Amino acid sequence: MKRHLTVEDLARDGRFVRVNMEDRMNDPRNVGGPGAYGRDAAEQAGEGGRAGRVGLGRMVPDAPNAPDAARSLMHGIFVGEIQALEGAGRTCYDFDLGDGADQVPYALKLDMARQCWDEARHCEISVKLTEWMGTEIGEFTESPFLFQAACNPDALLRLAGVNRALEGLAIDVFNTMRDFGDKAGDPVLEFCEDWMLADEVTHVKMGSDWMRKLTVNDPERRARALEFQSVVDKLFSLGGGRSDDEDSPIRLARRFRQMAGFTDSEIDEIAEVSRQARNEAEDRVAARRAAMAAAAGSSPPAS
Amino acid sequence: MPDPKKPRPPFSPWDRRELPGSFTVEETARRVGNYKWVEMRLFEALGGWVATVPELDVKMRLGTHCYKHAWHSELWHKRLPELREMNPDRLTLPPNDAMVEFMEALTAPEGEDKTLEKLVGVYRVLIPHKIAAYTYHLNNTSTITDAPTIRSLNFALGDEFEDWRDGEMLIQSMIENDEDVRRAADRQAELESIMVRAGGITGPGSIGTEEVPNTVEANA
Ligand SMILES: [Fe+2]
Ligand SMILES: [Fe+2]
């Protein structure tokens, strides 16, 4: 078996529909897109949302599209769990043991094997949850972004991109979904998210610990890893949907991130990246609306 | 209330453990080093295969089993220094070249149409040989002096039996016609032949037969 796969090598059965990240982000059903799930009626009518803000809002159970929003997010979590499993598995296999940049310590492989088991359970949990929520496998698309980050030839960069950035995001998402389950009166969802959240904190902490251990005498490698992490963080800032705000779609889970080895300034930086992305997203929405209004004004009246 | 000063035998009447065992400290360390080598190659391969199998249930099982073998390797890694400060890295070795060849052949299938070959190699050849070698060790080591190895063997064997059953049932569920039967049998024969030359996961004597077993070539 060869080492170092690409996303094209990922094996899936016939139900899965793969799309690239751009297509997924442009899917109007996604959070942040026009007519996105989970917005309240005012937002969907384009008249400004909660707190008078046009744009992104928290997923709330009484929003008209909340069930679909939750199902879409859950399916996204499910395929993310599969890729997390695959990525951790590849890190067990792709490297020789050693201290070189293209090698990994034995204990790191043991951590990755442990993560394999955890992610396999998360797949089991999330596939049952998707069924519980009335979704079929393949009803929503799969973007292989997580596995892409797990293809980096430097194992430390894999940990920075996957464990620190994307699983850090998973902490925020699971925390948000757990609260959603609580508010929606869905104890099964709340229970499952709480358990997965516990494991993700461990995975993020693995990333933080290995970042420290592997770069103790190698500041350049550390800088490269942090840069990669920040690129991934920026890429997945979800159009600014992640912040400290009570009503943001994905709330930054500060306490759990601290448990997982993030410093306060690192969490502040993620919030800042997200704030910038939010401003950009709101500018885009405003521009789109202006263009639609202009187009409507110039079109001939319907007969 | 029983008299706390009343003398009792050092071994309770139901405790039948005995001192003699078949293995010296050095031989135990050699076997344990072989075990660690095999468990490592196995958990790495299972982890690597996860991305290459399209069947969702197999994917999740391989991910689960990957960790169990990693944990076994860690049990053996920790046992080695206890055997007279044996260096774990120096002793983490295959028993011979044939065992290296076996693991290379085992891990060779890669494509998404090769799940059956992957599963047969692990669950119909390697794991049965691990169960055999672990059982031989368990039944022949000193139940008093080597209790820590016995404890680890029991942990590992518990997992091996469970995983063997999981894997065998996956295989049975994937064999649908005569062609599949042949594929599974051919794959098993191919790997079993190499394992015979290796003499088992710790080399000749893995299950107590001291002589090097006849090779397939010698029998032909
Ligand atoms: Fe997970
Ligand atoms: Fe995870």
Coordinates of C-alpha atoms and ligand atoms in Angstrom, one line a residue:
Chain A
M1 CA 0.0 0.0 0.0
K2 CA 1.4 3.4 -1.0
R3 CA 1.9 6.2 1.5
H4 CA 0.4 9.7 1.3
L5 CA -3.0 9.5 -0.4
T6 CA -4.8 12.4 -2.0
V7 CA -8.5 13.2 -1.7
E8 CA -9.1 11.4 -5.0
D9 CA -8.1 8.2 -3.3
L10 CA -10.8 8.3 -0.7
A11 CA -13.1 5.3 -1.1
R12 CA -16.9 5.8 -0.8
D13 CA -19.9 3.8 -1.6
G14 CA -22.4 4.9 -4.2
R15 CA -24.6 7.0 -1.9
F16 CA -22.0 9.7 -1.2
V17 CA -21.9 12.8 -3.4
R18 CA -18.6 14.7 -3.4
V19 CA -18.3 18.4 -4.1
N20 CA -15.4 20.8 -3.8
M21 CA -15.4 23.4 -1.1
E22 CA -16.4 26.2 -3.4
D23 CA -19.5 24.4 -4.5
R24 CA -20.4 23.6 -1.0
M25 CA -20.0 27.2 0.2
N26 CA -22.1 28.4 -2.7
D27 CA -24.9 25.9 -1.9
P28 CA -27.8 28.3 -1.0
R29 CA -29.0 25.9 1.6
N30 CA -25.9 26.3 3.7
V31 CA -25.6 28.7 6.7
G32 CA -24.7 32.1 5.3
G33 CA -26.0 31.6 1.8
P34 CA -29.1 33.3 0.4
G35 CA -32.1 31.7 1.9
A36 CA -30.0 29.8 4.3
Y37 CA -31.5 27.4 6.8
G38 CA -32.1 28.6 10.3
R39 CA -32.8 32.2 9.7
D40 CA -35.9 33.7 11.0
A41 CA -38.7 34.9 8.8
A42 CA -37.5 38.5 8.8
E43 CA -34.1 37.5 7.6
Q44 CA -35.4 35.3 4.9
A45 CA -37.6 38.1 3.7
G46 CA -34.5 40.2 3.4
E47 CA -35.7 42.7 6.0
G48 CA -33.1 42.3 8.6
G49 CA -32.9 39.7 11.3
R50 CA -32.7 39.5 15.0
A51 CA -31.4 42.6 16.6
G52 CA -32.0 44.4 13.3
R53 CA -29.0 42.7 11.7
V54 CA -29.1 41.6 8.1
G55 CA -27.1 38.5 7.7
L56 CA -26.1 35.6 9.9
G57 CA -28.0 34.5 12.8
R58 CA -28.0 31.7 15.4
M59 CA -29.8 28.5 14.6
V60 CA -32.9 28.5 16.8
P61 CA -35.5 25.8 17.0
D62 CA -38.4 28.0 16.1
A63 CA -36.9 29.3 12.9
P64 CA -38.8 28.0 9.9
N65 CA -35.9 26.1 8.5
A66 CA -34.3 25.0 11.7
P67 CA -35.0 21.3 11.2
D68 CA -33.4 21.3 7.8
A69 CA -30.5 23.4 9.1
A70 CA -29.9 20.9 11.8
R71 CA -30.1 18.0 9.4
S72 CA -27.7 19.6 7.0
L73 CA -25.2 20.4 9.8
M74 CA -25.5 16.9 11.2
H75 CA -24.8 15.3 7.8
G76 CA -21.8 17.6 7.5
I77 CA -20.6 16.4 10.9
F78 CA -21.1 12.8 9.8
V79 CA -18.9 13.1 6.7
G80 CA -16.4 15.1 8.7
E81 CA -16.2 12.3 11.2
I82 CA -15.5 9.8 8.4
Q83 CA -12.7 12.0 7.1
A84 CA -11.3 12.5 10.6
L85 CA -11.2 8.8 11.0
E86 CA -9.5 8.4 7.7
G87 CA -7.0 11.2 8.3
A88 CA -6.0 9.8 11.7
G89 CA -5.6 6.3 10.2
R90 CA -3.3 7.6 7.5
T91 CA -1.1 9.3 10.0
C92 CA -0.7 5.9 11.6
Y93 CA 0.6 4.5 8.3
D94 CA 2.2 7.3 6.3
F95 CA 5.3 7.9 8.5
D96 CA 8.3 6.0 9.7
L97 CA 9.2 6.3 13.4
G98 CA 11.8 8.9 14.3
D99 CA 12.5 12.5 15.1
G100 CA 12.9 13.8 11.5
A101 CA 10.4 16.2 9.8
D102 CA 9.1 13.3 7.7
Q103 CA 8.9 11.0 10.7
V104 CA 6.8 10.7 13.8
P105 CA 7.3 9.5 17.4
Y106 CA 5.7 6.2 18.4
A107 CA 3.6 7.9 21.0
L108 CA 2.1 10.2 18.3
K109 CA 1.1 7.1 16.3
L110 CA -0.6 5.7 19.4
D111 CA -2.5 9.0 19.8
M112 CA -3.6 8.8 16.2
A113 CA -4.8 5.2 16.6
R114 CA -6.8 6.2 19.7
Q115 CA -8.3 9.0 17.6
C116 CA -9.2 6.4 15.0
W117 CA -11.3 4.6 17.5
D118 CA -12.9 7.8 18.8
E119 CA -13.7 8.9 15.3
A120 CA -15.1 5.5 14.4
R121 CA -17.5 5.9 17.3
H122 CA -18.3 9.4 16.2
C123 CA -19.2 8.0 12.8
E124 CA -21.4 5.5 14.5
I125 CA -23.0 8.1 16.7
S126 CA -23.5 10.6 13.9
V127 CA -24.9 8.1 11.4
K128 CA -27.5 7.1 14.0
L129 CA -28.2 10.8 14.7
T130 CA -28.7 11.6 11.1
E131 CA -31.2 8.7 10.9
W132 CA -32.8 10.0 14.1
M133 CA -33.2 13.4 12.5
G134 CA -34.8 11.9 9.3
T135 CA -31.8 12.2 7.0
E136 CA -30.4 9.6 4.6
I137 CA -26.7 9.2 3.8
G138 CA -25.9 11.2 0.7
E139 CA -28.9 13.6 1.1
F140 CA -26.4 16.4 1.4
T141 CA -23.0 16.6 -0.3
E142 CA -19.6 15.8 1.0
S143 CA -16.6 18.1 0.7
P144 CA -13.3 16.4 1.5
F145 CA -11.8 19.5 3.1
L146 CA -10.9 17.8 6.4
F147 CA -9.1 14.9 4.7
Q148 CA -7.3 17.5 2.5
A149 CA -5.7 19.0 5.6
A150 CA -4.8 15.5 6.6
C151 CA -2.8 14.9 3.4
N152 CA -0.1 17.3 4.4
P153 CA 3.4 15.6 4.1
D154 CA 4.4 17.1 7.5
A155 CA 2.5 15.2 10.3
L156 CA 2.7 18.3 12.5
L157 CA 0.9 20.4 9.9
R158 CA -1.7 17.7 9.8
L159 CA -2.2 18.0 13.5
A160 CA -2.2 21.8 13.2
G161 CA -4.8 21.8 10.4
V162 CA -7.0 18.9 11.5
N163 CA -6.6 18.6 15.3
R164 CA -6.1 22.3 16.2
A165 CA -8.1 24.2 13.5
L166 CA -10.8 21.8 12.3
E167 CA -11.4 19.9 15.5
G168 CA -11.2 23.2 17.3
L169 CA -14.1 24.2 15.0
A170 CA -15.8 20.8 15.9
I171 CA -15.6 21.8 19.6
D172 CA -17.5 25.0 18.7
V173 CA -20.0 23.2 16.5
F174 CA -20.7 20.4 18.9
N175 CA -21.1 22.8 21.8
T176 CA -23.6 24.8 19.6
M177 CA -25.5 21.7 18.6
R178 CA -25.6 20.5 22.2
D179 CA -27.2 23.8 23.2
F180 CA -29.6 23.5 20.2
G181 CA -30.6 20.0 21.3
D182 CA -31.3 21.3 24.7
K183 CA -33.4 24.2 23.5
A184 CA -35.2 22.1 20.9
G185 CA -36.1 19.5 23.5
D186 CA -34.1 16.8 21.8
P187 CA -32.3 14.9 24.6
V188 CA -30.8 12.4 22.2
L189 CA -29.1 15.1 20.2
E190 CA -27.9 16.8 23.3
F191 CA -26.6 13.6 24.9
C192 CA -24.7 12.6 21.7
E193 CA -23.1 16.0 21.1
D194 CA -22.0 16.1 24.7
W195 CA -20.1 12.8 24.4
M196 CA -18.6 13.8 21.1
L197 CA -17.6 17.1 22.5
A198 CA -15.7 15.3 25.3
D199 CA -13.6 13.4 22.7
E200 CA -13.0 16.4 20.5
V201 CA -11.5 18.3 23.4
T202 CA -9.0 15.3 23.8
H203 CA -8.2 15.4 20.1
V204 CA -7.6 19.2 20.1
K205 CA -5.4 18.8 23.2
M206 CA -3.4 16.1 21.4
G207 CA -2.8 18.7 18.6
S208 CA -1.8 21.3 21.2
D209 CA 0.5 18.9 23.0
W210 CA 2.3 17.6 19.9
M211 CA 2.7 21.2 18.6
R212 CA 4.6 22.0 21.8
K213 CA 6.6 18.8 22.0
L214 CA 7.7 18.6 18.3
T215 CA 8.7 22.2 18.0
V216 CA 10.4 22.8 21.3
N217 CA 13.7 23.2 19.4
D218 CA 12.3 24.1 16.0
P219 CA 10.7 27.5 16.0
E220 CA 10.6 27.5 12.2
R221 CA 8.5 24.3 12.0
R222 CA 6.3 25.8 14.7
A223 CA 5.8 28.9 12.7
R224 CA 4.9 26.9 9.6
A225 CA 2.4 24.8 11.6
L226 CA 0.8 27.8 13.1
E227 CA 0.5 29.5 9.7
F228 CA -1.1 26.4 8.2
Q229 CA -3.5 26.3 11.2
S230 CA -4.4 29.9 10.6
V231 CA -5.0 29.4 6.9
V232 CA -7.4 26.5 7.7
D233 CA -9.0 28.6 10.4
K234 CA -9.6 31.4 8.0
L235 CA -10.9 29.1 5.3
F236 CA -13.4 27.7 7.7
S237 CA -14.4 30.8 9.5
L238 CA -17.8 30.0 8.0
G239 CA -18.4 33.5 6.6
G240 CA -18.0 34.9 10.1
G241 CA -20.5 32.5 11.6
R242 CA -18.3 31.8 14.6
S243 CA -18.0 34.3 17.4
D244 CA -18.4 35.0 21.1
D245 CA -21.8 36.5 20.4
E246 CA -24.7 34.8 22.0
D247 CA -26.7 34.7 18.7
S248 CA -23.9 33.7 16.3
P249 CA -24.5 30.5 14.4
I250 CA -21.5 28.8 15.9
R251 CA -20.5 30.1 19.3
L252 CA -16.8 30.0 20.2
A253 CA -16.5 27.5 23.0
R254 CA -13.9 29.3 25.0
R255 CA -13.9 27.1 28.0
F256 CA -13.5 23.9 26.1
R257 CA -10.8 25.4 23.9
Q258 CA -8.9 26.4 27.0
M259 CA -9.1 22.8 28.2
A260 CA -7.8 21.7 24.9
G261 CA -4.6 23.8 25.2
F262 CA -5.6 27.0 23.4
T263 CA -4.3 30.2 25.0
D264 CA -6.7 33.2 25.4
S265 CA -4.8 35.2 22.8
E266 CA -5.2 32.3 20.3
I267 CA -8.9 32.2 20.9
D268 CA -9.1 36.0 20.5
E269 CA -7.3 35.6 17.2
I270 CA -9.9 33.1 15.9
A271 CA -12.7 35.5 17.0
E272 CA -11.0 38.3 15.2
V273 CA -10.5 36.3 12.0
S274 CA -14.2 35.3 12.2
R275 CA -15.2 38.9 12.8
Q276 CA -13.4 40.0 9.6
A277 CA -14.9 37.2 7.7
R278 CA -18.3 38.2 9.0
N279 CA -17.8 41.8 7.8
E280 CA -16.8 40.5 4.4
A281 CA -19.8 38.2 4.2
E282 CA -22.2 41.0 5.2
D283 CA -20.6 43.2 2.5
R284 CA -21.1 40.4 0.0
V285 CA -24.8 39.9 1.0
A286 CA -25.4 43.7 0.8
A287 CA -23.8 43.9 -2.6
R288 CA -25.8 40.9 -3.8
R289 CA -29.1 42.4 -2.5
A290 CA -28.2 45.8 -4.2
A291 CA -27.5 44.0 -7.5
M292 CA -30.8 42.0 -7.2
A293 CA -32.7 45.2 -6.4
A294 CA -31.1 47.0 -9.4
A295 CA -31.9 44.1 -11.7
A296 CA -35.5 44.0 -10.5
G297 CA -35.9 47.7 -11.0
S298 CA -34.6 47.5 -14.6
S299 CA -36.7 44.4 -15.6
P300 CA -40.0 44.9 -17.4
P301 CA -43.0 44.6 -15.2
A302 CA -44.8 41.2 -15.2
S303 CA -47.8 41.1 -17.3
Chain B
M1 CA -15.1 -13.1 63.6
P2 CA -12.1 -15.1 62.3
D3 CA -8.9 -15.0 64.3
P4 CA -6.6 -12.7 62.3
K5 CA -3.5 -14.4 63.9
K6 CA -4.5 -17.9 62.7
P7 CA -1.8 -19.1 60.2
R8 CA -3.1 -19.6 56.7
P9 CA -1.3 -21.3 53.8
P10 CA 0.5 -18.8 51.5
F11 CA -1.5 -20.2 48.5
S12 CA -5.2 -20.7 49.0
P13 CA -6.4 -24.2 48.4
W14 CA -8.0 -23.1 45.1
D15 CA -4.9 -21.3 43.9
R16 CA -3.2 -23.9 41.6
R17 CA -0.5 -21.6 40.1
E18 CA 2.9 -23.2 39.6
L19 CA 6.5 -21.9 39.4
P20 CA 7.9 -23.7 36.4
G21 CA 7.6 -22.1 33.0
S22 CA 8.9 -22.7 29.6
F23 CA 10.5 -19.3 28.9
T24 CA 13.6 -17.6 30.2
V25 CA 13.6 -13.9 30.7
E26 CA 15.5 -13.5 27.4
E27 CA 13.2 -15.7 25.4
T28 CA 10.2 -13.9 26.9
A29 CA 11.7 -10.6 25.8
R30 CA 12.3 -11.9 22.3
R31 CA 8.8 -13.0 21.9
V32 CA 7.4 -9.8 23.4
G33 CA 9.5 -7.8 21.0
N34 CA 8.1 -9.9 18.1
Y35 CA 4.6 -9.3 19.4
K36 CA 5.2 -5.5 19.5
W37 CA 6.5 -5.5 15.9
V38 CA 3.5 -7.4 14.6
E39 CA 1.0 -5.3 16.5
M40 CA 2.6 -2.2 15.2
R41 CA 2.6 -3.3 11.6
L42 CA -1.0 -4.4 12.0
F43 CA -2.4 -1.2 13.6
E44 CA -0.5 1.0 11.0
A45 CA -2.0 -1.1 8.1
L46 CA -5.6 -1.0 9.5
G47 CA -5.3 2.7 10.0
G48 CA -4.0 3.2 6.5
W49 CA -6.7 1.0 5.0
V50 CA -9.6 2.9 6.5
A51 CA -9.5 5.5 3.7
T52 CA -9.2 2.9 1.0
V53 CA -12.3 0.8 1.8
P54 CA -15.7 2.1 0.5
E55 CA -17.8 -0.1 2.7
L56 CA -18.9 2.0 5.6
D57 CA -19.3 -0.8 8.2
V58 CA -15.8 -2.1 7.4
K59 CA -14.3 1.4 7.5
M60 CA -15.7 1.9 11.1
R61 CA -14.6 -1.6 12.2
L62 CA -11.0 -1.1 10.9
G63 CA -10.8 2.2 12.7
T64 CA -11.9 0.5 16.0
H65 CA -9.6 -2.4 15.6
C66 CA -6.7 -0.2 14.7
Y67 CA -6.7 1.2 18.2
K68 CA -6.9 -2.1 19.9
H69 CA -3.7 -3.3 18.2
A70 CA -2.0 -0.1 18.9
W71 CA -2.8 -0.6 22.6
H72 CA -1.5 -4.1 22.5
S73 CA 1.8 -2.8 21.0
E74 CA 1.9 -0.4 23.9
L75 CA 1.4 -3.2 26.4
W76 CA 4.4 -5.0 24.9
H77 CA 6.4 -1.8 24.6
K78 CA 5.9 -1.3 28.4
R79 CA 6.6 -4.9 29.2
L80 CA 10.0 -5.0 27.5
P81 CA 11.9 -2.7 29.9
E82 CA 10.5 -4.7 32.8
L83 CA 12.3 -7.8 31.4
R84 CA 15.7 -6.9 32.8
E85 CA 15.8 -3.4 31.3
M86 CA 15.5 -4.7 27.7
N87 CA 15.6 -1.9 25.2
P88 CA 12.2 -1.8 23.5
D89 CA 13.5 -0.3 20.3
R90 CA 16.3 -2.9 19.9
L91 CA 13.9 -5.7 20.5
T92 CA 11.0 -4.5 18.4
L93 CA 11.8 -6.9 15.6
P94 CA 10.3 -9.4 13.2
P95 CA 11.4 -12.9 14.0
N96 CA 12.8 -13.4 10.5
D97 CA 12.7 -12.2 6.9
A98 CA 9.7 -14.4 6.0
M99 CA 7.7 -12.5 8.6
V100 CA 8.7 -9.2 7.0
E101 CA 7.6 -10.7 3.6
F102 CA 4.3 -11.8 5.2
M103 CA 3.5 -8.3 6.5
E104 CA 4.4 -6.8 3.1
A105 CA 2.1 -9.2 1.3
L106 CA -0.6 -8.6 3.9
T107 CA -0.6 -4.9 3.5
A108 CA -0.1 -4.9 -0.3
P109 CA -3.8 -4.7 -1.4
E110 CA -4.7 -1.1 -1.8
G111 CA -7.6 -0.5 -4.3
E112 CA -11.2 0.0 -3.2
D113 CA -12.1 -3.3 -4.8
K114 CA -9.7 -5.2 -2.6
T115 CA -11.6 -5.2 0.7
L116 CA -12.1 -9.0 0.7
E117 CA -8.3 -9.5 0.3
K118 CA -7.6 -7.1 3.1
L119 CA -10.0 -8.7 5.5
V120 CA -9.0 -12.3 4.7
G121 CA -5.3 -11.5 5.3
V122 CA -6.0 -10.0 8.7
Y123 CA -8.9 -12.1 10.0
R124 CA -8.3 -15.5 8.4
V125 CA -4.5 -15.6 8.6
L126 CA -2.8 -13.1 10.8
I127 CA -5.2 -12.9 13.7
P128 CA -5.6 -16.7 14.0
H129 CA -1.8 -17.0 14.1
K130 CA -1.7 -14.3 16.8
I131 CA -4.3 -16.1 18.9
A132 CA -2.2 -19.3 18.5
A133 CA 1.1 -17.7 19.6
Y134 CA -0.5 -15.8 22.4
T135 CA -2.3 -18.9 23.7
Y136 CA 0.8 -21.0 23.5
H137 CA 2.7 -18.4 25.5
L138 CA -0.1 -18.0 28.0
N139 CA -0.4 -21.8 28.6
N140 CA 3.4 -22.3 29.0
T141 CA 4.8 -19.5 30.9
S142 CA 5.2 -19.5 34.7
T143 CA 2.0 -18.5 36.3
I144 CA 3.9 -17.0 39.2
T145 CA 7.0 -15.4 37.8
D146 CA 5.5 -14.1 34.6
A147 CA 2.2 -12.9 35.8
P148 CA 2.5 -9.4 34.2
T149 CA 3.0 -11.0 30.7
I150 CA 0.0 -13.3 31.4
R151 CA -2.2 -10.3 32.3
S152 CA -1.2 -8.5 29.0
L153 CA -1.7 -11.7 27.0
N154 CA -5.2 -12.1 28.4
F155 CA -6.1 -8.5 27.6
A156 CA -4.8 -8.9 24.0
L157 CA -6.4 -12.3 23.5
G158 CA -9.8 -10.9 24.6
D159 CA -9.5 -8.3 21.9
E160 CA -8.2 -10.8 19.3
F161 CA -11.1 -13.2 19.8
E162 CA -13.6 -10.3 19.5
D163 CA -12.0 -8.8 16.5
W164 CA -11.5 -12.1 14.8
R165 CA -15.3 -12.7 15.1
D166 CA -16.0 -9.2 13.8
G167 CA -13.7 -9.7 10.8
E168 CA -14.9 -13.2 10.0
M169 CA -18.5 -12.0 10.0
L170 CA -17.6 -9.1 7.7
I171 CA -15.9 -11.6 5.4
Q172 CA -18.9 -14.0 5.4
S173 CA -21.2 -11.0 4.6
M174 CA -19.0 -10.1 1.6
I175 CA -18.7 -13.6 0.0
E176 CA -21.7 -13.8 -2.3
N177 CA -20.7 -16.3 -5.0
D178 CA -18.2 -19.0 -6.1
E179 CA -15.8 -16.4 -7.5
D180 CA -15.7 -14.6 -4.1
V181 CA -15.1 -18.0 -2.4
R182 CA -12.2 -18.6 -4.7
R183 CA -10.8 -15.1 -4.1
A184 CA -10.9 -15.5 -0.3
A185 CA -9.4 -19.0 -0.5
D186 CA -6.6 -18.0 -2.9
R187 CA -5.7 -15.0 -0.7
Q188 CA -5.7 -17.1 2.4
A189 CA -3.5 -19.8 0.8
E190 CA -1.0 -17.1 -0.6
L191 CA -0.5 -15.6 2.9
E192 CA -0.6 -18.9 4.8
S193 CA 2.3 -20.2 2.7
I194 CA 4.4 -17.3 3.7
M195 CA 3.4 -17.6 7.3
V196 CA 4.4 -21.3 7.2
R197 CA 7.9 -20.2 6.1
A198 CA 8.0 -17.6 8.9
G199 CA 7.0 -20.3 11.4
G200 CA 4.4 -18.1 13.1
I201 CA 4.5 -14.6 14.5
T202 CA 7.5 -15.3 16.6
G203 CA 9.2 -17.6 14.1
P204 CA 9.6 -21.4 14.4
G205 CA 8.4 -22.5 17.8
S206 CA 5.6 -19.9 17.9
I207 CA 3.2 -22.5 19.1
G208 CA 5.8 -24.9 20.6
T209 CA 7.0 -26.9 17.7
E210 CA 10.7 -26.2 17.8
E211 CA 11.7 -27.5 14.4
V212 CA 11.4 -25.2 11.4
P213 CA 8.2 -26.4 9.7
N214 CA 8.4 -27.8 6.2
T215 CA 8.1 -25.0 3.7
V216 CA 5.5 -25.2 0.9
E217 CA 8.3 -25.5 -1.6
A218 CA 9.8 -28.5 0.3
N219 CA 6.4 -30.2 0.2
A220 CA 5.8 -29.5 -3.5
Ligands
FE1 FE -14.9 13.3 15.8
FE2 FE -11.9 14.3 16.5

